mmCIF file of C-alpha atoms and ligand atoms in Angstrom:
data_model
loop_
_atom_site.group_PDB
_atom_site.id
_atom_site.type_symbol
_atom_site.label_atom_id
_atom_site.label_comp_id
_atom_site.label_asym_id
_atom_site.label_seq_id
_atom_site.Cartn_x
_atom_site.Cartn_y
_atom_site.Cartn_z
ATOM 1 C CA MET A 695 23.672 32.215 63.213
ATOM 2 C CA GLN A 696 25.988 29.821 65.046
ATOM 3 C CA VAL A 697 29.616 30.985 64.625
ATOM 4 C CA LYS A 698 32.737 29.032 65.530
ATOM 5 C CA THR A 699 36.487 29.218 64.823
ATOM 6 C CA TYR A 700 38.356 26.068 63.810
ATOM 7 C CA THR A 701 42.117 25.502 63.755
ATOM 8 C CA GLY A 702 44.148 22.743 62.109
ATOM 9 C CA ASN A 703 47.355 21.812 60.330
ATOM 10 C CA SER A 704 45.965 22.210 56.827
ATOM 11 C CA THR A 705 43.081 24.032 55.196
ATOM 12 C CA LYS A 706 41.587 20.708 54.180
ATOM 13 C CA GLU A 707 41.689 19.418 57.741
ATOM 14 C CA VAL A 708 39.909 22.556 58.964
ATOM 15 C CA LEU A 709 37.298 22.487 56.189
ATOM 16 C CA ASP A 710 36.595 18.811 56.904
ATOM 17 C CA ALA A 711 36.071 19.614 60.600
ATOM 18 C CA ILE A 712 33.696 22.446 59.679
ATOM 19 C CA LYS A 713 31.749 20.225 57.308
ATOM 20 C CA ASN A 714 31.505 17.472 59.936
ATOM 21 C CA GLU A 715 30.305 19.718 62.685
ATOM 22 C CA LEU A 716 28.292 22.433 60.943
ATOM 23 C CA GLY A 717 27.343 20.553 57.781
ATOM 24 C CA GLY A 718 27.654 21.408 54.094
ATOM 25 C CA ASP A 719 25.681 24.638 54.468
ATOM 26 C CA ALA A 720 28.306 26.307 56.673
ATOM 27 C CA VAL A 721 29.500 29.712 55.482
ATOM 28 C CA ILE A 722 33.165 30.711 55.778
ATOM 29 C CA LEU A 723 33.392 34.111 57.458
ATOM 30 C CA SER A 724 37.152 34.560 57.675
ATOM 31 C CA SER A 725 40.348 32.623 57.115
ATOM 32 C CA ARG A 726 43.988 33.191 58.116
ATOM 33 C CA GLU A 727 47.307 31.455 58.641
ATOM 34 C CA ARG A 728 49.346 32.008 61.800
ATOM 35 C CA GLN A 729 52.290 30.594 63.735
ATOM 36 C CA LYS A 730 51.582 28.573 66.872
ATOM 37 C CA ASP A 731 54.377 26.992 68.921
ATOM 38 C CA GLY A 732 56.732 27.466 66.004
ATOM 39 C CA ARG A 733 54.490 25.790 63.420
ATOM 40 C CA ARG A 734 52.021 27.073 60.866
ATOM 41 C CA VAL A 735 48.330 26.606 61.654
ATOM 42 C CA TYR A 736 45.218 27.452 59.671
ATOM 43 C CA GLU A 737 42.310 29.186 61.290
ATOM 44 C CA ILE A 738 38.887 29.475 59.702
ATOM 45 C CA THR A 739 35.802 31.029 61.239
ATOM 46 C CA ALA A 740 32.573 29.549 59.933
ATOM 47 C CA GLY A 741 28.915 30.028 60.661
ATOM 48 C CA THR A 742 25.689 28.251 59.970
ATOM 49 C CA GLU A 743 22.154 29.549 59.883
ATOM 50 C CA ARG A 744 19.969 27.974 62.567
ATOM 51 C CA THR A 745 16.523 28.567 61.195
ATOM 52 C CA GLU A 746 13.502 27.120 62.912
ATOM 53 C CA GLN A 747 13.063 24.861 59.918
ATOM 54 C CA ASN A 748 16.640 23.541 60.179
ATOM 55 C CA GLU A 749 16.286 22.861 63.881
ATOM 56 C CA LEU A 750 13.016 21.079 63.281
ATOM 57 C CA LYS A 751 14.685 19.073 60.531
ATOM 58 C CA GLU A 752 17.523 18.065 62.872
ATOM 59 C CA LYS A 753 15.107 17.075 65.628
ATOM 60 C CA THR A 754 12.690 15.155 63.459
ATOM 61 C CA GLY A 755 15.204 13.843 60.953
ATOM 62 C CA SER A 756 12.812 15.041 58.264
ATOM 63 C CA SER A 757 14.460 15.457 54.879
ATOM 64 C CA ALA A 758 12.096 18.226 53.813
ATOM 65 C CA VAL A 759 14.073 20.841 51.904
ATOM 66 C CA PRO A 760 13.782 24.259 53.547
ATOM 67 C CA SER A 761 12.232 26.978 51.441
ATOM 68 C CA GLY A 762 14.708 29.256 49.698
ATOM 69 C CA TRP A 763 17.175 26.355 49.454
ATOM 70 C CA ASP A 764 18.048 27.267 45.882
ATOM 71 C CA ASP A 765 19.107 30.801 46.859
ATOM 72 C CA TRP A 766 21.030 29.466 49.823
ATOM 73 C CA HIS A 767 22.705 26.907 47.581
ATOM 74 C CA LYS A 768 23.695 29.604 45.090
ATOM 75 C CA GLU A 769 25.108 31.705 47.912
ATOM 76 C CA TRP A 770 27.059 28.714 49.190
ATOM 77 C CA SER A 771 28.510 28.015 45.721
ATOM 78 C CA LYS A 772 29.700 31.618 45.529
ATOM 79 C CA LEU A 773 31.254 31.415 48.971
ATOM 80 C CA LYS A 774 32.922 28.165 48.021
ATOM 81 C CA GLU A 775 34.615 30.006 45.143
ATOM 82 C CA HIS A 776 35.973 32.497 47.688
ATOM 83 C CA ILE A 777 37.236 29.662 49.876
ATOM 84 C CA TYR A 778 39.168 28.189 46.988
ATOM 85 C CA THR A 779 40.637 31.617 46.257
ATOM 86 C CA LEU A 780 41.692 31.808 49.902
ATOM 87 C CA MET A 781 43.096 28.309 49.667
ATOM 88 C CA GLN A 782 45.308 29.096 46.683
ATOM 89 C CA PRO A 783 48.286 30.256 48.818
ATOM 90 C CA ALA A 784 47.872 27.098 50.899
ATOM 91 C CA LEU A 785 48.286 24.984 47.757
ATOM 92 C CA GLN A 786 52.049 24.910 47.733
ATOM 93 C CA PHE A 787 52.694 23.825 44.190
ATOM 94 C CA ASP A 788 56.445 23.900 44.880
ATOM 95 C CA LYS A 789 55.956 20.801 47.027
ATOM 96 C CA LEU A 790 55.055 18.881 43.859
ATOM 97 C CA THR A 791 57.556 17.603 41.324
ATOM 98 C CA PRO A 792 58.121 20.028 38.403
ATOM 99 C CA HIS A 793 56.123 17.755 36.075
ATOM 100 C CA GLN A 794 53.173 17.545 38.433
ATOM 101 C CA ARG A 795 53.232 21.309 38.989
ATOM 102 C CA ILE A 796 53.302 22.115 35.276
ATOM 103 C CA ALA A 797 50.412 19.716 34.660
ATOM 104 C CA LEU A 798 48.251 21.171 37.437
ATOM 105 C CA GLU A 799 48.953 24.753 36.382
ATOM 106 C CA TYR A 800 48.092 23.832 32.808
ATOM 107 C CA LEU A 801 44.818 22.165 33.840
ATOM 108 C CA GLN A 802 43.951 25.194 35.942
ATOM 109 C CA ARG A 803 44.548 27.511 32.969
ATOM 110 C CA GLU A 804 42.462 25.229 30.744
ATOM 111 C CA GLY A 805 39.453 25.621 33.043
ATOM 112 C CA VAL A 806 39.578 22.647 35.409
ATOM 113 C CA GLU A 807 37.638 23.894 38.409
ATOM 114 C CA ASP A 808 39.361 24.785 41.681
ATOM 115 C CA ASP A 809 37.711 22.044 43.744
ATOM 116 C CA VAL A 810 38.944 19.473 41.211
ATOM 117 C CA ILE A 811 42.468 20.954 41.278
ATOM 118 C CA VAL A 812 42.472 20.688 45.097
ATOM 119 C CA GLU A 813 41.592 16.982 44.812
ATOM 120 C CA PHE A 814 44.407 16.394 42.320
ATOM 121 C CA TYR A 815 46.829 18.390 44.472
ATOM 122 C CA ASN A 816 46.071 16.386 47.612
ATOM 123 C CA VAL A 817 46.486 13.033 45.881
ATOM 124 C CA LEU A 818 49.647 14.058 44.028
ATOM 125 C CA LEU A 819 51.138 15.473 47.224
ATOM 126 C CA ALA A 820 50.440 12.280 49.131
ATOM 127 C CA LYS A 821 51.957 10.177 46.356
ATOM 128 C CA LYS A 822 54.912 12.402 45.576
ATOM 129 C CA SER A 823 57.488 10.369 47.458
ATOM 130 C CA GLU A 824 56.304 7.265 45.617
ATOM 131 C CA GLU A 825 57.250 8.885 42.306
ATOM 132 C CA ALA A 826 53.706 8.304 41.184
ATOM 133 C CA SER A 827 53.078 8.490 37.479
ATOM 134 C CA MET A 828 51.256 11.772 37.225
ATOM 135 C CA LEU A 829 49.155 10.725 34.268
ATOM 136 C CA LYS A 830 48.114 7.567 36.089
ATOM 137 C CA VAL A 831 46.940 9.621 39.069
ATOM 138 C CA LEU A 832 45.047 12.108 36.896
ATOM 139 C CA ALA A 833 43.550 9.294 34.827
ATOM 140 C CA SER A 834 42.234 7.611 37.967
ATOM 141 C CA PHE A 835 39.899 10.598 38.376
ATOM 142 C CA VAL A 836 38.463 10.313 34.862
ATOM 143 C CA PRO A 837 36.873 6.872 34.499
ATOM 144 C CA VAL A 838 36.690 5.351 31.041
ATOM 145 C CA LYS A 839 34.405 2.494 30.011
ATOM 146 C CA SER A 840 34.559 2.259 26.269
ATOM 147 C CA PHE A 841 31.505 1.393 24.236
ATOM 148 C CA MET A 842 31.901 -2.316 23.550
ATOM 149 C CA PHE A 843 29.524 -5.187 24.055
ATOM 150 C CA GLU A 844 31.641 -6.594 26.943
ATOM 151 C CA ASN A 845 31.237 -3.322 28.843
ATOM 152 C CA TYR A 846 27.652 -2.612 27.849
ATOM 153 C CA PRO A 847 25.778 -5.885 27.441
ATOM 154 C CA GLN A 848 22.365 -4.298 28.153
ATOM 155 C CA ARG A 849 19.765 -4.630 25.436
ATOM 156 C CA LEU A 850 18.333 -1.143 25.863
ATOM 157 C CA HIS A 851 20.552 1.885 25.330
ATOM 158 C CA ILE A 852 18.989 5.261 25.965
ATOM 159 C CA VAL A 853 20.837 8.183 24.397
ATOM 160 C CA THR A 854 19.819 11.562 25.736
ATOM 161 C CA GLY A 855 21.309 15.009 26.392
ATOM 162 C CA PRO A 856 20.729 18.690 25.689
ATOM 163 C CA TYR A 857 19.076 19.840 22.455
ATOM 164 C CA GLY A 858 21.225 19.741 19.356
ATOM 165 C CA VAL A 859 24.208 18.153 21.094
ATOM 166 C CA GLY A 860 24.375 15.301 18.590
ATOM 167 C CA LYS A 861 22.127 12.607 20.109
ATOM 168 C CA THR A 862 20.607 11.299 16.879
ATOM 169 C CA SER A 863 23.994 11.277 15.134
ATOM 170 C CA THR A 864 25.433 9.471 18.156
ATOM 171 C CA VAL A 865 22.688 6.828 18.101
ATOM 172 C CA LEU A 866 23.464 6.107 14.453
ATOM 173 C CA ARG A 867 27.208 5.997 15.041
ATOM 174 C CA LEU A 868 26.822 3.705 18.056
ATOM 175 C CA ALA A 869 24.613 1.389 16.038
ATOM 176 C CA LEU A 870 27.155 1.264 13.194
ATOM 177 C CA LEU A 871 29.932 0.650 15.718
ATOM 178 C CA ARG A 872 28.024 -2.157 17.437
ATOM 179 C CA LYS A 873 27.324 -3.753 14.059
ATOM 180 C CA GLN A 874 30.987 -3.509 13.138
ATOM 181 C CA GLN A 875 32.055 -5.025 16.489
ATOM 182 C CA ASN A 876 29.316 -7.672 16.510
ATOM 183 C CA PRO A 877 28.156 -8.292 12.924
ATOM 184 C CA HIS A 878 25.523 -10.829 14.028
ATOM 185 C CA HIS A 879 23.750 -8.448 16.414
ATOM 186 C CA ARG A 880 20.291 -7.359 15.385
ATOM 187 C CA ILE A 881 19.781 -3.659 16.047
ATOM 188 C CA ALA A 882 16.628 -1.544 16.280
ATOM 189 C CA PHE A 883 15.883 2.159 16.874
ATOM 190 C CA ILE A 884 13.121 3.772 18.875
ATOM 191 C CA ASN A 885 12.692 7.515 18.591
ATOM 192 C CA THR A 886 10.738 9.160 21.425
ATOM 193 C CA ASP A 887 10.590 12.540 19.687
ATOM 194 C CA SER A 888 7.665 12.626 17.308
ATOM 195 C CA LEU A 889 7.756 16.401 16.923
ATOM 196 C CA ARG A 890 11.147 17.419 15.566
ATOM 197 C CA GLY A 891 11.274 16.701 11.847
ATOM 198 C CA ASN A 892 14.907 16.771 10.786
ATOM 199 C CA GLY A 893 16.560 14.326 13.182
ATOM 200 C CA ARG A 894 13.655 11.922 12.755
ATOM 201 C CA LEU A 895 14.011 11.820 9.005
ATOM 202 C CA VAL A 896 17.765 11.256 9.228
ATOM 203 C CA LEU A 897 17.336 8.422 11.712
ATOM 204 C CA ARG A 898 14.565 6.826 9.712
ATOM 205 C CA HIS A 899 16.500 7.163 6.446
ATOM 206 C CA TRP A 900 19.640 5.551 7.908
ATOM 207 C CA ALA A 901 17.634 2.864 9.643
ATOM 208 C CA ASP A 902 16.071 1.986 6.259
ATOM 209 C CA LEU A 903 19.449 1.990 4.508
ATOM 210 C CA SER A 904 21.033 -0.185 7.177
ATOM 211 C CA GLY A 905 18.098 -2.551 7.521
ATOM 212 C CA PHE A 906 17.480 -1.625 11.187
ATOM 213 C CA PRO A 907 13.822 -1.577 12.287
ATOM 214 C CA TYR A 908 12.704 1.933 13.287
ATOM 215 C CA PHE A 909 9.792 2.940 15.562
ATOM 216 C CA GLU A 910 8.421 6.128 17.039
ATOM 217 C CA ALA A 911 7.232 6.037 20.624
ATOM 218 C CA PRO A 912 6.314 9.329 22.285
ATOM 219 C CA ASP A 913 4.269 7.719 25.096
ATOM 220 C CA LYS A 914 3.823 4.577 27.190
ATOM 221 C CA GLU A 915 1.470 2.744 24.850
ATOM 222 C CA SER A 916 3.559 3.304 21.744
ATOM 223 C CA MET A 917 6.727 2.416 23.681
ATOM 224 C CA PHE A 918 5.306 -0.951 24.746
ATOM 225 C CA ALA A 919 4.184 -1.592 21.168
ATOM 226 C CA ALA A 920 7.603 -0.566 19.800
ATOM 227 C CA LEU A 921 9.514 -2.752 22.275
ATOM 228 C CA LYS A 922 7.305 -5.652 21.336
ATOM 229 C CA ALA A 923 7.822 -5.011 17.641
ATOM 230 C CA CYS A 924 11.613 -4.980 18.167
ATOM 231 C CA GLY A 925 11.199 -8.717 18.684
ATOM 232 C CA ASP A 926 14.485 -10.485 19.214
ATOM 233 C CA ALA A 927 16.750 -7.482 18.545
ATOM 234 C CA ASN A 928 19.935 -7.793 20.620
ATOM 235 C CA CYS A 929 20.406 -4.074 20.943
ATOM 236 C CA ILE A 930 17.762 -1.338 20.948
ATOM 237 C CA PHE A 931 18.831 2.297 20.813
ATOM 238 C CA ILE A 932 16.320 4.772 22.195
ATOM 239 C CA ASP A 933 16.903 8.290 20.878
ATOM 240 C CA MET A 934 15.385 10.484 23.569
ATOM 241 C CA GLN A 935 14.935 14.207 23.040
ATOM 242 C CA GLY A 936 16.490 16.827 25.345
ATOM 243 C CA LEU A 937 14.673 17.897 28.490
ATOM 244 C CA ALA A 938 12.884 21.216 28.682
ATOM 245 C CA LYS A 939 13.968 23.453 31.571
ATOM 246 C CA ASN A 940 11.291 22.237 33.969
ATOM 247 C CA GLU A 941 11.463 18.550 32.963
ATOM 248 C CA LYS A 942 13.264 15.744 34.784
ATOM 249 C CA PHE A 943 14.652 12.641 33.100
ATOM 250 C CA GLU A 944 13.137 10.315 35.696
ATOM 251 C CA GLY A 945 9.680 11.747 34.981
ATOM 252 C CA LYS A 946 10.232 11.223 31.279
ATOM 253 C CA LEU A 947 11.235 7.585 31.843
ATOM 254 C CA ARG A 948 8.053 7.038 33.872
ATOM 255 C CA MET A 949 5.989 8.719 31.188
ATOM 256 C CA LEU A 950 7.418 6.234 28.671
ATOM 257 C CA GLY A 951 6.927 3.309 31.068
ATOM 258 C CA ILE A 952 10.594 2.251 30.917
ATOM 259 C CA GLU A 953 11.772 3.402 34.361
ATOM 260 C CA SER A 954 12.119 -0.113 35.767
ATOM 261 C CA MET A 955 13.508 -1.890 32.717
ATOM 262 C CA GLN A 956 17.163 -2.848 32.399
ATOM 263 C CA ALA A 957 18.839 -0.140 30.397
ATOM 264 C CA HIS A 958 21.987 1.866 30.102
ATOM 265 C CA VAL A 959 21.884 5.620 29.667
ATOM 266 C CA HIS A 960 24.441 7.529 27.593
ATOM 267 C CA ILE A 961 24.282 11.272 28.097
ATOM 268 C CA ALA A 962 25.659 13.195 25.140
ATOM 269 C CA LEU A 963 27.460 16.372 26.207
ATOM 270 C CA SER A 964 29.641 18.847 24.394
ATOM 271 C CA PRO A 965 32.502 20.755 26.063
ATOM 272 C CA HIS A 966 31.389 24.025 24.548
ATOM 273 C CA TYR A 967 27.927 23.887 26.130
ATOM 274 C CA GLN A 968 27.594 26.004 29.274
ATOM 275 C CA TYR A 969 26.288 25.033 32.722
ATOM 276 C CA LEU A 970 26.749 21.306 32.116
ATOM 277 C CA LYS A 971 26.796 20.564 35.834
ATOM 278 C CA ASP A 972 23.371 22.183 36.282
ATOM 279 C CA ILE A 973 21.990 20.547 33.144
ATOM 280 C CA LEU A 974 23.196 17.122 34.320
ATOM 281 C CA LYS A 975 21.216 17.341 37.561
ATOM 282 C CA ARG A 976 18.022 17.032 35.533
ATOM 283 C CA TYR A 977 19.297 13.885 33.791
ATOM 284 C CA LYS A 978 19.756 11.930 37.024
ATOM 285 C CA SER A 979 18.268 8.416 37.083
ATOM 286 C CA ALA A 980 18.714 5.043 38.745
ATOM 287 C CA PHE A 981 20.162 3.577 35.526
ATOM 288 C CA PRO A 982 23.887 3.078 35.044
ATOM 289 C CA THR A 983 24.984 6.114 33.080
ATOM 290 C CA SER A 984 27.949 7.120 30.992
ATOM 291 C CA VAL A 985 28.909 10.250 29.097
ATOM 292 C CA ILE A 986 29.530 10.552 25.365
ATOM 293 C CA TRP A 987 31.461 13.703 24.522
ATOM 294 C CA THR A 988 30.356 15.175 21.193
ATOM 295 C CA LYS A 989 31.444 18.019 18.935
ATOM 296 C CA LEU A 990 34.973 17.770 20.246
ATOM 297 C CA ASP A 991 36.126 19.156 16.903
ATOM 298 C CA GLU A 992 34.262 22.400 17.675
ATOM 299 C CA ALA A 993 35.620 22.881 21.216
ATOM 300 C CA GLU A 994 38.574 25.067 22.212
ATOM 301 C CA HIS A 995 39.183 23.517 25.647
ATOM 302 C CA PHE A 996 38.477 20.129 27.146
ATOM 303 C CA ALA A 997 38.577 20.817 30.880
ATOM 304 C CA GLU A 998 34.879 19.960 31.161
ATOM 305 C CA LEU A 999 35.724 16.295 30.509
ATOM 306 C CA VAL A 1000 37.746 16.370 33.713
ATOM 307 C CA ASN A 1001 35.316 18.489 35.743
ATOM 308 C CA ILE A 1002 32.273 16.382 34.909
ATOM 309 C CA ALA A 1003 34.148 13.101 35.506
ATOM 310 C CA VAL A 1004 35.314 14.223 38.955
ATOM 311 C CA TRP A 1005 31.980 15.753 39.960
ATOM 312 C CA THR A 1006 29.784 12.873 38.808
ATOM 313 C CA GLY A 1007 32.093 9.828 38.696
ATOM 314 C CA MET A 1008 30.381 8.818 35.437
ATOM 315 C CA PRO A 1009 32.633 7.013 32.954
ATOM 316 C CA ILE A 1010 33.168 8.230 29.414
ATOM 317 C CA SER A 1011 31.908 5.693 26.883
ATOM 318 C CA ALA A 1012 32.625 7.319 23.516
ATOM 319 C CA LEU A 1013 34.047 10.404 21.804
ATOM 320 C CA SER A 1014 32.578 12.119 18.748
ATOM 321 C CA PHE A 1015 34.517 14.655 16.708
ATOM 322 C CA GLY A 1016 32.937 15.528 13.381
ATOM 323 C CA ALA A 1017 29.647 16.229 11.612
ATOM 324 C CA GLU A 1018 29.868 13.263 9.233
ATOM 325 C CA LEU A 1019 28.411 9.935 10.261
ATOM 326 C CA GLN A 1020 31.369 7.752 9.355
ATOM 327 C CA GLY A 1021 34.748 7.816 11.087
ATOM 328 C CA THR A 1022 33.754 10.427 13.643
ATOM 329 C CA LEU A 1023 33.069 8.357 16.772
ATOM 330 C CA ILE A 1024 35.378 6.055 18.709
ATOM 331 C CA PRO A 1025 34.851 4.037 21.863
ATOM 332 C CA ALA A 1026 36.425 6.080 24.677
ATOM 333 C CA ASP A 1027 40.122 5.459 25.063
ATOM 334 C CA GLU A 1028 42.154 6.769 27.992
ATOM 335 C CA ALA A 1029 45.238 7.725 25.976
ATOM 336 C CA GLN A 1030 43.154 9.621 23.387
ATOM 337 C CA ILE A 1031 41.230 11.423 26.129
ATOM 338 C CA TRP A 1032 44.400 12.697 27.801
ATOM 339 C CA ARG A 1033 45.976 13.619 24.456
ATOM 340 C CA LEU A 1034 42.864 15.687 23.846
ATOM 341 C CA ILE A 1035 42.940 17.360 27.267
ATOM 342 C CA LEU A 1036 46.674 17.958 27.514
ATOM 343 C CA LYS A 1037 47.630 18.461 23.858
ATOM 344 C CA HIS A 1038 44.342 19.378 22.161
ATOM 345 C CA GLN A 1039 44.883 16.477 19.771
ATOM 346 C CA LEU A 1040 41.590 15.241 18.357
ATOM 347 C CA PRO A 1041 40.984 11.482 18.457
ATOM 348 C CA LYS A 1042 41.644 9.504 15.309
ATOM 349 C CA GLY A 1043 38.714 7.625 13.785
HETATM 350 N N1 GTP B 987 31.079 19.239 14.305
HETATM 351 C C1 GTP B 987 30.315 18.248 14.777
HETATM 352 N N2 GTP B 987 29.017 18.227 14.478
HETATM 353 C C2 GTP B 987 28.262 17.225 14.989
HETATM 354 C C3 GTP B 987 28.802 16.212 15.836
HETATM 355 N N3 GTP B 987 27.790 15.377 16.180
HETATM 356 C C4 GTP B 987 26.680 15.854 15.566
HETATM 357 N N4 GTP B 987 26.961 16.964 14.859
HETATM 358 C C5 GTP B 987 26.047 17.806 14.094
HETATM 359 O O1 GTP B 987 25.220 18.493 14.998
HETATM 360 C C6 GTP B 987 23.930 18.697 14.439
HETATM 361 C C7 GTP B 987 22.870 18.185 15.377
HETATM 362 O O2 GTP B 987 23.031 16.774 15.479
HETATM 363 P P1 GTP B 987 21.848 15.824 15.928
HETATM 364 O O3 GTP B 987 22.411 14.460 15.992
HETATM 365 O O4 GTP B 987 20.632 16.041 15.112
HETATM 366 O O5 GTP B 987 21.638 16.408 17.383
HETATM 367 P P2 GTP B 987 20.442 16.043 18.390
HETATM 368 O O6 GTP B 987 21.009 16.169 19.745
HETATM 369 O O7 GTP B 987 19.822 14.764 18.018
HETATM 370 O O8 GTP B 987 19.446 17.252 18.104
HETATM 371 P P3 GTP B 987 17.917 17.368 18.624
HETATM 372 O O9 GTP B 987 17.280 16.036 18.437
HETATM 373 O O10 GTP B 987 17.359 18.424 17.719
HETATM 374 O O11 GTP B 987 17.996 17.803 20.050
HETATM 375 C C8 GTP B 987 23.932 17.964 13.100
HETATM 376 O O12 GTP B 987 24.188 18.914 12.096
HETATM 377 C C9 GTP B 987 25.107 16.995 13.217
HETATM 378 O O13 GTP B 987 25.705 16.710 11.962
HETATM 379 C C10 GTP B 987 30.206 16.259 16.130
HETATM 380 O O14 GTP B 987 30.768 15.449 16.859
HETATM 381 N N5 GTP B 987 30.903 17.306 15.586
HETATM 382 MG MG1 MG B 988 17.805 14.281 17.559
#
């Protein structure tokens, strides 16, 4: 293991230097604050494993992932938690305005993750003298792109997400919303899940009632046939089932033959589902992607909306907050999102 001690004027400065020199896999071995020439300095000792494989990777530039990477990654995540614990005293909340401090402490209590809090803290601290509107700063971390034709002109909309999160309901609500916003648009549904009975029947029933063509397409051939049969539909919603643990979204798109079409993906997530960050990794694709938060009416806390936005940068496109089909989904709206996060006020349909 290569071990080195770094010193700087702030913890962030030191961590950045460590990351630059030793890379993201560096492990923090110790951390302390001390006085040097009458000023406070931060000293962190970090190490990195120099395995033969890593050295070979550096020399050859090969991007091959070393074996055991998952374990190493888990270990690193744990250590990162310790770093943020160590950093807490360095986050001098009293340097913020009282409003900013109360907001950050509240978000921390609500479950906004430490790395996200550190990002907020740094930006708020830098902007303090400018009397920055705190909400404006926080909102800049949570992008919003509400579900409207102007924002989402693509013809194909793929709605996916974990099992039971509300995908089929969301597809129906989005279709009704699009029809309401653009009464002349012709809408069609394609369901890629030919196995699960209940959601299929609901989708088919509502498609019939609303006069929207409905197709089932579990594979490439049926998908091509369904897309063809959609004819001149302006907007096609593809209801795609959740991924099994060992499945990847990109593989699923290839299996359906739609990986290189122009589409927009909406991932339905609910704040009360666990391990969203890990789940999301499997839903990665080259398509533009947004998040639709569902079952907000069943959640106790809404910190995950902030965590996921900061971690992924994906905008929120819609909010869903009830089991009924009507009046339970709105295009994402910044004010409603922050009322939800800060005051637990559900959106109004
Ligand atoms: N409380 C509440 N219930 C919801 C919401 N959205 C959907 N549901 C309910 O959640 C259940 C599952 O919804 P579906 O739309 O079938 O979920 P899905 O993700 O398509 O499920 P699978 O296709 O089986 O993976 C249904 O009973 C819906 O009525 C919501 O925002 N709030
Ligand atoms: Mg479904």
